[in-house]
């Protein structure tokens, strides 16, 4: 039928499924409930008990991601459960946690199919816990601040009215580093960072340090390299590779760290 | 302070107003859309102490025992263990060879290990594997063109082959 209903021979544009289809898809019974067990780390700073892992039975049929599970537990079973979350699409880095032994983002981690599956949800490893799945990332942010993640120049621009020019090849060098969302999955997966979080900068901060070292517009390359050249900030990296294995954005901090070491060697 | 006085004045007006009067308010008092506010004065030193106490009471999240170790991580851990084993072995041999000690101390120690076949095989195989694994991995890791997961997997595989070869030669040939 002519949707415009004005007698013209316009093409029928079907914007919605036909009514009969809708009736079938909604009316054919709800999706069968698929119950799974989720073991979640809980700790109450206002209580006196030690941290525990509490099991929750959740219907995962309408929960494609682990973040959906956590929100469902908070809404329907235990409103005291605390966790960080924001964008729910893997770009803000808020919901980073350890799921079944691997650091990842809860909003990007799919729930596993099959009944009888038990999923273990823990906070990021070796961080001081504020409450439940919320860890204290102060040291992580301090190290990021310490690498001075902004453009530093010695010479003024030729023309005040245009941006700092950069060739296409130079811009390509930043690919694979600028995409970091500072979720802390990599740094908190690194055993060196576990044992020396106060002194070792960790893969995230080091990759961002190299992002600025490799930026052709930045003129403080030598100073940035010299600042990293001590026994702790950079050289606690031993190529364990947990960082690259765990990055939810598929970045390679280990490659950036290797390039910093080579750059210091060639200084 | 001025805002606080204004808010308190608004609060008094609100509490004394009848519902009819409230409807006719031309200016909505601040407290209609605000929560009750309590101001607590704490010194910076006390606040810092309170924060420090809170932070000291916090547990550290589980790490080593819960982490799902990937192959490269296990290989790196093995590198550390074999390195420690080599240091222990060579330091023991060195200490037993110190000047001042009888020259027979080290040979007697080695004969003692050899006298128990199980311990002999374990020590010989362990030292040989450690030497082969640690040496081979150290040969490849600094020379990797790109420190990515695939390259490290290759280096770790060569290290396992090197360690196994050395262990086989030590146990079955020597």
CSV table of C-alpha atoms in Angstrom, one decimal:
chain,number,residue,atom,x,y,z
A,1,UNK,CA,0.0,0.0,0.0
A,2,UNK,CA,1.0,3.5,-0.5
A,3,UNK,CA,2.2,4.9,2.8
A,4,UNK,CA,1.8,8.5,1.7
A,5,UNK,CA,-1.8,7.8,0.8
A,6,UNK,CA,-1.8,10.6,-1.7
A,7,UNK,CA,-2.6,8.7,-4.9
A,8,UNK,CA,1.0,9.0,-6.2
A,9,UNK,CA,2.9,6.0,-7.3
A,10,UNK,CA,5.6,6.3,-4.6
A,11,UNK,CA,7.6,3.3,-3.5
A,12,UNK,CA,6.4,1.7,-0.3
A,13,UNK,CA,9.1,2.1,2.3
A,14,UNK,CA,8.7,-0.3,5.1
A,15,UNK,CA,10.2,1.4,8.2
A,16,UNK,CA,8.8,-1.0,10.7
A,17,UNK,CA,8.3,-4.8,10.6
A,18,UNK,CA,4.7,-5.7,9.7
A,19,UNK,CA,2.3,-6.0,12.6
A,20,UNK,CA,2.0,-9.8,12.2
A,21,UNK,CA,5.7,-10.2,12.6
A,22,UNK,CA,5.8,-8.1,15.7
A,23,UNK,CA,3.1,-10.1,17.3
A,24,UNK,CA,5.0,-13.3,16.7
A,25,UNK,CA,8.3,-12.0,18.0
A,26,UNK,CA,6.9,-10.5,21.2
A,27,UNK,CA,4.1,-13.0,21.8
A,28,UNK,CA,5.9,-16.2,21.3
A,29,UNK,CA,6.8,-16.5,25.0
A,30,UNK,CA,9.7,-14.8,26.8
A,31,UNK,CA,13.2,-16.1,26.2
A,32,UNK,CA,13.9,-19.1,28.4
A,33,UNK,CA,15.7,-18.1,31.6
A,34,UNK,CA,19.4,-19.2,31.7
A,35,UNK,CA,20.6,-19.1,35.2
A,36,UNK,CA,24.3,-18.8,35.9
A,37,UNK,CA,26.4,-18.2,39.0
A,38,UNK,CA,28.5,-15.1,39.4
A,39,UNK,CA,31.0,-15.0,42.3
A,40,UNK,CA,31.6,-11.3,43.1
A,41,UNK,CA,34.3,-9.9,45.4
A,42,UNK,CA,32.6,-7.9,48.3
A,43,UNK,CA,34.1,-5.8,51.0
A,44,UNK,CA,32.4,-3.2,53.2
A,45,UNK,CA,34.7,-0.4,54.5
A,46,UNK,CA,32.1,0.4,57.2
A,47,UNK,CA,32.0,-3.2,58.4
A,48,UNK,CA,34.4,-5.3,60.3
A,49,UNK,CA,34.5,-8.4,58.1
A,50,UNK,CA,37.3,-9.5,55.8
A,51,UNK,CA,36.7,-9.4,52.0
A,52,UNK,CA,34.5,-12.3,50.8
A,53,UNK,CA,33.2,-13.6,47.5
A,54,UNK,CA,29.4,-13.8,47.3
A,55,UNK,CA,27.6,-16.0,44.8
A,56,UNK,CA,24.7,-14.5,42.8
A,57,UNK,CA,22.3,-16.6,40.6
A,58,UNK,CA,21.4,-14.4,37.6
A,59,UNK,CA,19.3,-15.0,34.5
A,60,UNK,CA,21.7,-14.2,31.7
A,61,UNK,CA,19.2,-14.4,28.8
A,62,UNK,CA,18.9,-10.6,28.6
A,63,UNK,CA,22.5,-9.8,29.7
A,64,UNK,CA,25.0,-10.0,26.8
A,65,UNK,CA,27.9,-8.4,28.8
A,66,UNK,CA,29.2,-8.7,32.4
A,67,UNK,CA,28.3,-5.1,33.1
A,68,UNK,CA,24.7,-6.0,32.4
A,69,UNK,CA,25.0,-8.8,35.0
A,70,UNK,CA,26.4,-6.4,37.6
A,71,UNK,CA,23.7,-3.8,37.0
A,72,UNK,CA,21.1,-6.5,37.2
A,73,UNK,CA,22.5,-7.7,40.5
A,74,UNK,CA,22.5,-4.2,41.9
A,75,UNK,CA,18.9,-3.5,40.6
A,76,UNK,CA,17.3,-6.8,41.7
A,77,UNK,CA,19.3,-8.5,44.3
A,78,UNK,CA,21.8,-6.4,46.2
A,79,UNK,CA,21.7,-2.6,45.9
A,80,UNK,CA,24.9,-2.3,48.1
A,81,UNK,CA,27.1,-3.7,45.3
A,82,UNK,CA,29.5,-1.0,44.2
A,83,UNK,CA,31.4,-0.8,40.9
A,84,UNK,CA,32.6,1.9,38.5
A,85,UNK,CA,30.8,2.3,35.1
A,86,UNK,CA,29.9,5.0,32.6
A,87,UNK,CA,29.8,4.7,28.9
A,88,UNK,CA,28.8,1.0,28.6
A,89,UNK,CA,30.6,0.8,25.3
A,90,UNK,CA,34.2,0.3,26.0
A,91,UNK,CA,35.5,3.8,25.5
A,92,UNK,CA,35.6,5.4,29.0
A,93,UNK,CA,37.6,2.8,30.8
A,94,UNK,CA,35.6,3.0,34.1
A,95,UNK,CA,34.4,-0.6,34.4
A,96,UNK,CA,37.8,-2.3,34.3
A,97,UNK,CA,38.0,-5.3,36.6
A,98,UNK,CA,39.3,-8.9,36.7
A,99,UNK,CA,36.9,-11.3,35.2
A,100,UNK,CA,37.8,-15.0,35.3
A,101,UNK,CA,41.4,-14.2,35.9
A,102,UNK,CA,41.8,-11.7,33.1
A,103,UNK,CA,41.7,-7.9,33.4
A,104,UNK,CA,39.2,-6.4,31.0
A,105,UNK,CA,36.3,-4.0,30.7
A,106,UNK,CA,33.0,-5.4,32.1
A,107,UNK,CA,31.0,-3.7,29.3
A,108,UNK,CA,33.0,-5.5,26.6
A,109,UNK,CA,33.3,-8.9,28.3
A,110,UNK,CA,30.6,-11.3,27.0
A,111,UNK,CA,28.7,-13.6,29.3
A,112,UNK,CA,29.6,-17.2,28.5
A,113,UNK,CA,27.0,-19.5,27.0
A,114,UNK,CA,25.9,-22.7,28.7
A,115,UNK,CA,24.4,-23.4,32.1
A,116,UNK,CA,26.4,-24.4,35.1
A,117,UNK,CA,29.1,-21.9,34.3
A,118,UNK,CA,30.5,-20.0,37.2
A,119,UNK,CA,32.1,-16.6,36.5
A,120,UNK,CA,34.4,-15.0,39.0
A,121,UNK,CA,34.4,-11.2,39.2
A,122,UNK,CA,37.2,-9.5,41.2
A,123,UNK,CA,38.6,-6.0,41.3
A,124,UNK,CA,41.8,-5.1,39.4
A,125,UNK,CA,44.7,-7.1,41.0
A,126,UNK,CA,46.9,-5.6,43.7
A,127,UNK,CA,45.1,-2.4,44.2
A,128,UNK,CA,43.9,-1.0,47.5
A,129,UNK,CA,40.1,-1.6,47.7
A,130,UNK,CA,37.8,1.3,48.4
A,131,UNK,CA,34.6,-0.9,48.3
A,132,UNK,CA,33.6,-4.1,46.5
A,133,UNK,CA,34.9,-3.8,43.0
A,134,UNK,CA,36.2,-0.2,43.3
A,135,UNK,CA,39.9,0.1,43.6
A,136,UNK,CA,42.1,3.1,44.5
A,137,UNK,CA,43.9,4.1,41.3
A,138,UNK,CA,45.7,7.2,42.8
A,139,UNK,CA,49.2,5.9,42.1
A,140,UNK,CA,48.2,5.0,38.5
A,141,UNK,CA,47.0,8.6,37.9
A,142,UNK,CA,50.0,10.0,39.7
A,143,UNK,CA,52.3,8.2,37.2
A,144,UNK,CA,50.3,9.5,34.3
A,145,UNK,CA,50.6,13.0,35.6
A,146,UNK,CA,54.3,12.6,36.2
A,147,UNK,CA,55.1,11.9,32.5
A,148,UNK,CA,53.6,15.3,31.6
A,149,UNK,CA,51.1,14.3,28.9
A,150,UNK,CA,50.9,17.6,27.0
A,151,UNK,CA,52.7,19.2,24.1
A,152,UNK,CA,55.9,21.0,25.2
A,153,UNK,CA,57.7,23.4,22.8
A,154,UNK,CA,60.9,25.4,22.9
A,155,UNK,CA,60.3,27.3,19.7
A,156,UNK,CA,57.1,29.3,18.9
A,157,UNK,CA,55.0,28.4,15.9
A,158,UNK,CA,55.9,30.1,12.6
A,159,UNK,CA,52.3,31.3,12.2
A,160,UNK,CA,50.3,31.9,15.3
A,161,UNK,CA,47.0,31.4,13.5
A,162,UNK,CA,47.5,27.8,12.4
A,163,UNK,CA,48.0,24.5,14.3
A,164,UNK,CA,51.4,22.8,14.8
A,165,UNK,CA,51.9,21.1,11.5
A,166,UNK,CA,52.6,17.3,11.4
A,167,UNK,CA,53.1,15.1,8.4
A,168,UNK,CA,50.9,12.1,7.6
A,169,UNK,CA,53.8,9.7,8.3
A,170,UNK,CA,54.5,11.4,11.7
A,171,UNK,CA,50.8,11.2,12.6
A,172,UNK,CA,50.7,7.5,11.8
A,173,UNK,CA,53.4,6.9,14.4
A,174,UNK,CA,50.9,7.9,17.1
A,175,UNK,CA,48.4,5.2,16.0
A,176,UNK,CA,48.2,2.4,18.5
A,177,UNK,CA,49.1,4.8,21.4
A,178,UNK,CA,46.6,7.6,21.3
A,179,UNK,CA,43.7,5.2,21.6
A,180,UNK,CA,44.6,4.3,25.2
A,181,UNK,CA,41.5,4.9,27.5
A,182,UNK,CA,43.6,4.7,30.7
A,183,UNK,CA,41.5,1.8,32.1
A,184,UNK,CA,44.4,0.5,34.1
A,185,UNK,CA,43.9,-3.1,32.9
A,186,UNK,CA,47.5,-3.3,31.7
A,187,UNK,CA,49.3,-1.7,34.7
A,188,UNK,CA,47.4,-3.8,37.2
A,189,UNK,CA,48.2,-7.0,35.3
A,190,UNK,CA,51.9,-6.3,35.5
A,191,UNK,CA,53.7,-8.2,38.4
A,192,UNK,CA,56.4,-5.5,38.4
A,193,UNK,CA,53.7,-2.9,39.0
A,194,UNK,CA,52.2,-5.1,41.8
A,195,UNK,CA,55.5,-5.2,43.7
A,196,UNK,CA,56.7,-1.6,42.9
A,197,UNK,CA,53.6,0.5,42.2
A,198,UNK,CA,55.0,3.5,43.9
A,199,UNK,CA,58.2,3.7,41.8
A,200,UNK,CA,57.6,1.8,38.5
A,201,UNK,CA,55.4,3.8,36.2
A,202,UNK,CA,53.6,0.8,34.6
A,203,UNK,CA,52.8,0.1,30.9
A,204,UNK,CA,50.0,2.6,30.6
A,205,UNK,CA,52.0,5.7,31.7
A,206,UNK,CA,55.1,4.5,29.8
A,207,UNK,CA,53.1,4.0,26.6
A,208,UNK,CA,51.7,7.6,27.0
A,209,UNK,CA,55.2,8.8,27.7
A,210,UNK,CA,56.3,7.3,24.4
A,211,UNK,CA,53.3,8.8,22.7
A,212,UNK,CA,54.7,12.2,23.6
A,213,UNK,CA,58.3,11.2,22.9
A,214,UNK,CA,57.4,10.1,19.4
A,215,UNK,CA,55.2,13.2,18.7
A,216,UNK,CA,57.1,15.2,16.1
A,217,UNK,CA,55.6,18.4,17.4
A,218,UNK,CA,57.0,18.0,20.9
A,219,UNK,CA,60.5,19.5,21.4
A,220,UNK,CA,61.3,18.1,24.9
A,221,UNK,CA,62.1,14.6,23.6
A,222,UNK,CA,65.6,14.5,25.3
A,223,UNK,CA,64.2,15.7,28.6
A,224,UNK,CA,61.4,13.2,28.5
A,225,UNK,CA,63.8,10.3,27.9
A,226,UNK,CA,66.2,11.5,30.6
A,227,UNK,CA,63.4,11.6,33.1
A,228,UNK,CA,62.6,8.0,32.5
A,229,UNK,CA,66.3,6.9,32.6
A,230,UNK,CA,66.6,5.5,36.2
A,231,UNK,CA,66.5,2.0,37.8
A,232,UNK,CA,62.7,2.2,38.6
A,233,UNK,CA,60.5,4.2,36.4
A,234,UNK,CA,61.1,2.3,33.1
A,235,UNK,CA,63.6,-0.5,33.8
A,236,UNK,CA,61.3,-2.6,36.1
A,237,UNK,CA,59.8,-3.9,32.9
A,238,UNK,CA,61.2,-7.4,32.2
A,239,UNK,CA,59.0,-8.2,29.2
A,240,UNK,CA,56.4,-10.3,31.1
A,241,UNK,CA,53.9,-9.3,28.4
A,242,UNK,CA,50.8,-9.4,30.6
A,243,UNK,CA,50.0,-5.9,29.5
A,244,UNK,CA,49.8,-6.6,25.8
A,245,UNK,CA,47.9,-9.8,26.5
A,246,UNK,CA,45.2,-8.1,28.6
A,247,UNK,CA,44.6,-4.7,26.8
A,248,UNK,CA,40.9,-4.6,26.0
A,249,UNK,CA,41.6,-2.1,23.2
A,250,UNK,CA,44.2,-4.4,21.7
A,251,UNK,CA,47.1,-2.0,22.1
A,252,UNK,CA,50.7,-3.0,22.6
A,253,UNK,CA,52.4,-1.2,25.5
A,254,UNK,CA,55.3,-3.6,25.5
A,255,UNK,CA,56.3,-2.4,22.0
A,256,UNK,CA,56.2,1.2,23.2
A,257,UNK,CA,58.4,0.4,26.2
A,258,UNK,CA,60.9,-1.4,24.0
A,259,UNK,CA,61.1,1.7,21.8
A,260,UNK,CA,61.7,3.9,24.8
A,261,UNK,CA,64.6,1.6,25.9
A,262,UNK,CA,66.1,1.7,22.4
A,263,UNK,CA,65.7,5.5,22.2
A,264,UNK,CA,67.5,5.9,25.5
A,265,UNK,CA,70.3,3.6,24.3
A,266,UNK,CA,70.7,5.7,21.2
A,267,UNK,CA,70.6,9.0,23.1
B,1,UNK,CA,28.7,32.4,54.2
B,2,UNK,CA,26.2,34.7,52.5
B,3,UNK,CA,24.7,31.8,50.6
B,4,UNK,CA,24.4,29.9,53.9
B,5,UNK,CA,22.6,32.8,55.6
B,6,UNK,CA,20.3,33.1,52.6
B,7,UNK,CA,19.6,29.3,52.7
B,8,UNK,CA,18.9,29.4,56.5
B,9,UNK,CA,16.5,32.4,56.0
B,10,UNK,CA,14.8,30.4,53.2
B,11,UNK,CA,14.5,27.4,55.5
B,12,UNK,CA,12.9,29.5,58.3
B,13,UNK,CA,10.4,31.0,55.8
B,14,UNK,CA,9.5,27.5,54.5
B,15,UNK,CA,9.0,26.0,57.9
B,16,UNK,CA,6.7,28.8,59.0
B,17,UNK,CA,4.8,29.1,55.8
B,18,UNK,CA,1.3,27.5,55.4
B,19,UNK,CA,0.7,25.4,52.2
B,20,UNK,CA,-1.3,28.3,50.7
B,21,UNK,CA,1.5,30.8,51.3
B,22,UNK,CA,4.0,28.4,49.8
B,23,UNK,CA,2.0,28.3,46.5
B,24,UNK,CA,2.0,32.0,46.3
B,25,UNK,CA,5.8,32.3,46.7
B,26,UNK,CA,7.2,34.3,43.8
B,27,UNK,CA,10.7,33.3,44.5
B,28,UNK,CA,11.3,29.6,45.1
B,29,UNK,CA,13.4,29.2,48.2
B,30,UNK,CA,16.7,27.4,47.7
B,31,UNK,CA,15.7,24.6,50.0
B,32,UNK,CA,12.8,23.5,47.7
B,33,UNK,CA,15.2,21.7,45.5
B,34,UNK,CA,18.1,21.2,47.9
B,35,UNK,CA,19.1,18.7,50.5
B,36,UNK,CA,19.7,19.6,54.0
B,37,UNK,CA,23.3,20.8,54.4
B,38,UNK,CA,25.5,20.3,57.5
B,39,UNK,CA,28.8,22.1,57.6
B,40,UNK,CA,31.5,20.3,59.6
B,41,UNK,CA,34.8,22.1,60.2
B,42,UNK,CA,37.8,19.8,60.2
B,43,UNK,CA,41.5,20.9,60.2
B,44,UNK,CA,43.6,19.9,57.3
B,45,UNK,CA,45.8,17.8,59.6
B,46,UNK,CA,42.9,15.8,61.1
B,47,UNK,CA,41.4,15.3,57.6
B,48,UNK,CA,44.8,14.0,56.3
B,49,UNK,CA,45.0,11.7,59.3
B,50,UNK,CA,41.5,10.4,58.8
B,51,UNK,CA,42.2,9.7,55.1
B,52,UNK,CA,45.4,8.0,56.0
B,53,UNK,CA,43.6,5.7,58.5
B,54,UNK,CA,40.9,4.9,55.9
B,55,UNK,CA,43.6,4.0,53.4
B,56,UNK,CA,45.6,1.9,55.9
B,57,UNK,CA,42.5,-0.2,56.6
B,58,UNK,CA,41.8,-1.1,53.0
B,59,UNK,CA,42.6,-4.6,51.8
B,60,UNK,CA,44.8,-5.3,48.7
B,61,UNK,CA,42.9,-7.0,46.0
B,62,UNK,CA,43.9,-10.6,45.1
B,63,UNK,CA,46.6,-10.9,42.5
B,64,UNK,CA,49.1,-13.7,42.0
B,65,UNK,CA,46.8,-16.6,43.0
B,66,UNK,CA,43.8,-15.4,41.0
B,67,UNK,CA,45.4,-14.2,37.8
B,68,UNK,CA,44.9,-16.4,34.6
B,69,UNK,CA,48.6,-16.5,33.5
B,70,UNK,CA,49.1,-16.4,29.7
B,71,UNK,CA,52.0,-18.4,28.1
B,72,UNK,CA,54.3,-15.4,27.9
B,73,UNK,CA,53.7,-14.6,31.6
B,74,UNK,CA,54.5,-18.2,32.6
B,75,UNK,CA,57.6,-18.2,30.5
B,76,UNK,CA,58.8,-15.0,32.2
B,77,UNK,CA,58.1,-16.6,35.6
B,78,UNK,CA,60.1,-19.6,34.6
B,79,UNK,CA,63.0,-17.3,33.5
B,80,UNK,CA,62.9,-15.8,37.0
B,81,UNK,CA,62.8,-19.2,38.8
B,82,UNK,CA,65.6,-20.7,36.6
B,83,UNK,CA,67.7,-17.6,37.2
B,84,UNK,CA,67.2,-18.0,40.9
B,85,UNK,CA,68.1,-21.7,40.7
B,86,UNK,CA,71.3,-20.9,38.8
B,87,UNK,CA,72.3,-18.2,41.3
B,88,UNK,CA,71.7,-20.6,44.2
B,89,UNK,CA,73.7,-23.4,42.5
B,90,UNK,CA,76.7,-21.3,41.6
B,91,UNK,CA,76.7,-19.5,44.9
B,92,UNK,CA,76.7,-22.8,46.8
B,93,UNK,CA,79.5,-24.1,44.6
B,94,UNK,CA,81.4,-20.9,45.1
B,95,UNK,CA,80.9,-20.8,48.9
B,96,UNK,CA,82.1,-24.4,49.2
B,97,UNK,CA,85.2,-23.5,47.2
B,98,UNK,CA,86.2,-20.6,49.4
B,99,UNK,CA,89.9,-20.3,50.3
B,100,UNK,CA,90.4,-21.6,53.8
B,101,UNK,CA,88.0,-24.5,53.4
B,102,UNK,CA,89.5,-28.0,52.7
B,103,UNK,CA,89.8,-28.6,48.9
B,104,UNK,CA,87.7,-31.8,49.3
B,105,UNK,CA,84.6,-30.0,50.6
B,106,UNK,CA,83.0,-29.4,47.1
B,107,UNK,CA,83.8,-32.9,45.7
B,108,UNK,CA,82.4,-34.5,48.9
B,109,UNK,CA,79.2,-32.4,48.5
B,110,UNK,CA,78.9,-33.5,44.9
B,111,UNK,CA,79.5,-37.2,45.8
B,112,UNK,CA,76.8,-36.8,48.4
B,113,UNK,CA,74.3,-35.7,45.8
B,114,UNK,CA,75.3,-38.5,43.5
B,115,UNK,CA,74.9,-41.1,46.1
B,116,UNK,CA,71.1,-40.7,46.0
B,117,UNK,CA,70.0,-41.4,42.4
B,118,UNK,CA,66.7,-39.5,42.6
B,119,UNK,CA,68.4,-36.4,44.0
B,120,UNK,CA,71.2,-36.7,41.5
B,121,UNK,CA,68.9,-36.8,38.5
B,122,UNK,CA,66.8,-33.9,39.9
B,123,UNK,CA,69.8,-31.7,40.6
B,124,UNK,CA,71.5,-32.5,37.3
B,125,UNK,CA,68.4,-32.1,35.3
B,126,UNK,CA,67.3,-29.0,37.1
B,127,UNK,CA,70.7,-27.3,36.7
B,128,UNK,CA,70.9,-28.3,33.0
B,129,UNK,CA,67.4,-27.2,32.2
B,130,UNK,CA,67.8,-23.9,34.1
B,131,UNK,CA,71.1,-23.3,32.2
B,132,UNK,CA,69.6,-24.1,28.8
B,133,UNK,CA,66.3,-22.3,29.3
B,134,UNK,CA,67.6,-19.2,30.9
B,135,UNK,CA,70.5,-18.9,28.5
B,136,UNK,CA,68.4,-19.4,25.4
B,137,UNK,CA,65.7,-16.9,26.4
B,138,UNK,CA,68.4,-14.3,27.3
B,139,UNK,CA,69.9,-14.9,23.8
B,140,UNK,CA,66.6,-14.1,22.0
B,141,UNK,CA,64.7,-11.6,24.1
B,142,UNK,CA,67.0,-8.5,23.8
B,143,UNK,CA,67.3,-9.1,20.0
B,144,UNK,CA,63.6,-9.3,19.2
B,145,UNK,CA,62.9,-6.8,16.4
B,146,UNK,CA,59.5,-6.1,18.0
B,147,UNK,CA,58.5,-6.9,21.6
B,148,UNK,CA,55.0,-8.3,20.8
B,149,UNK,CA,53.3,-11.4,22.0
B,150,UNK,CA,54.1,-13.5,18.9
B,151,UNK,CA,57.8,-12.8,19.1
B,152,UNK,CA,58.0,-13.5,22.8
B,153,UNK,CA,56.1,-16.8,22.3
B,154,UNK,CA,58.7,-17.8,19.7
B,155,UNK,CA,61.6,-16.9,22.1
B,156,UNK,CA,59.9,-18.8,24.9
B,157,UNK,CA,59.4,-21.9,22.7
B,158,UNK,CA,63.1,-21.8,21.7
B,159,UNK,CA,64.0,-21.5,25.4
B,160,UNK,CA,61.9,-24.6,26.3
B,161,UNK,CA,63.6,-26.5,23.4
B,162,UNK,CA,67.1,-25.3,24.6
B,163,UNK,CA,66.4,-26.2,28.2
B,164,UNK,CA,65.0,-29.7,27.3
B,165,UNK,CA,68.0,-30.4,25.1
B,166,UNK,CA,70.5,-29.4,27.8
B,167,UNK,CA,68.6,-31.5,30.4
B,168,UNK,CA,68.6,-34.5,28.0
B,169,UNK,CA,72.3,-34.3,27.4
B,170,UNK,CA,73.1,-33.9,31.1
B,171,UNK,CA,70.9,-36.7,32.3
B,172,UNK,CA,71.4,-39.3,29.5
B,173,UNK,CA,74.8,-38.6,28.0
B,174,UNK,CA,77.0,-37.0,30.7
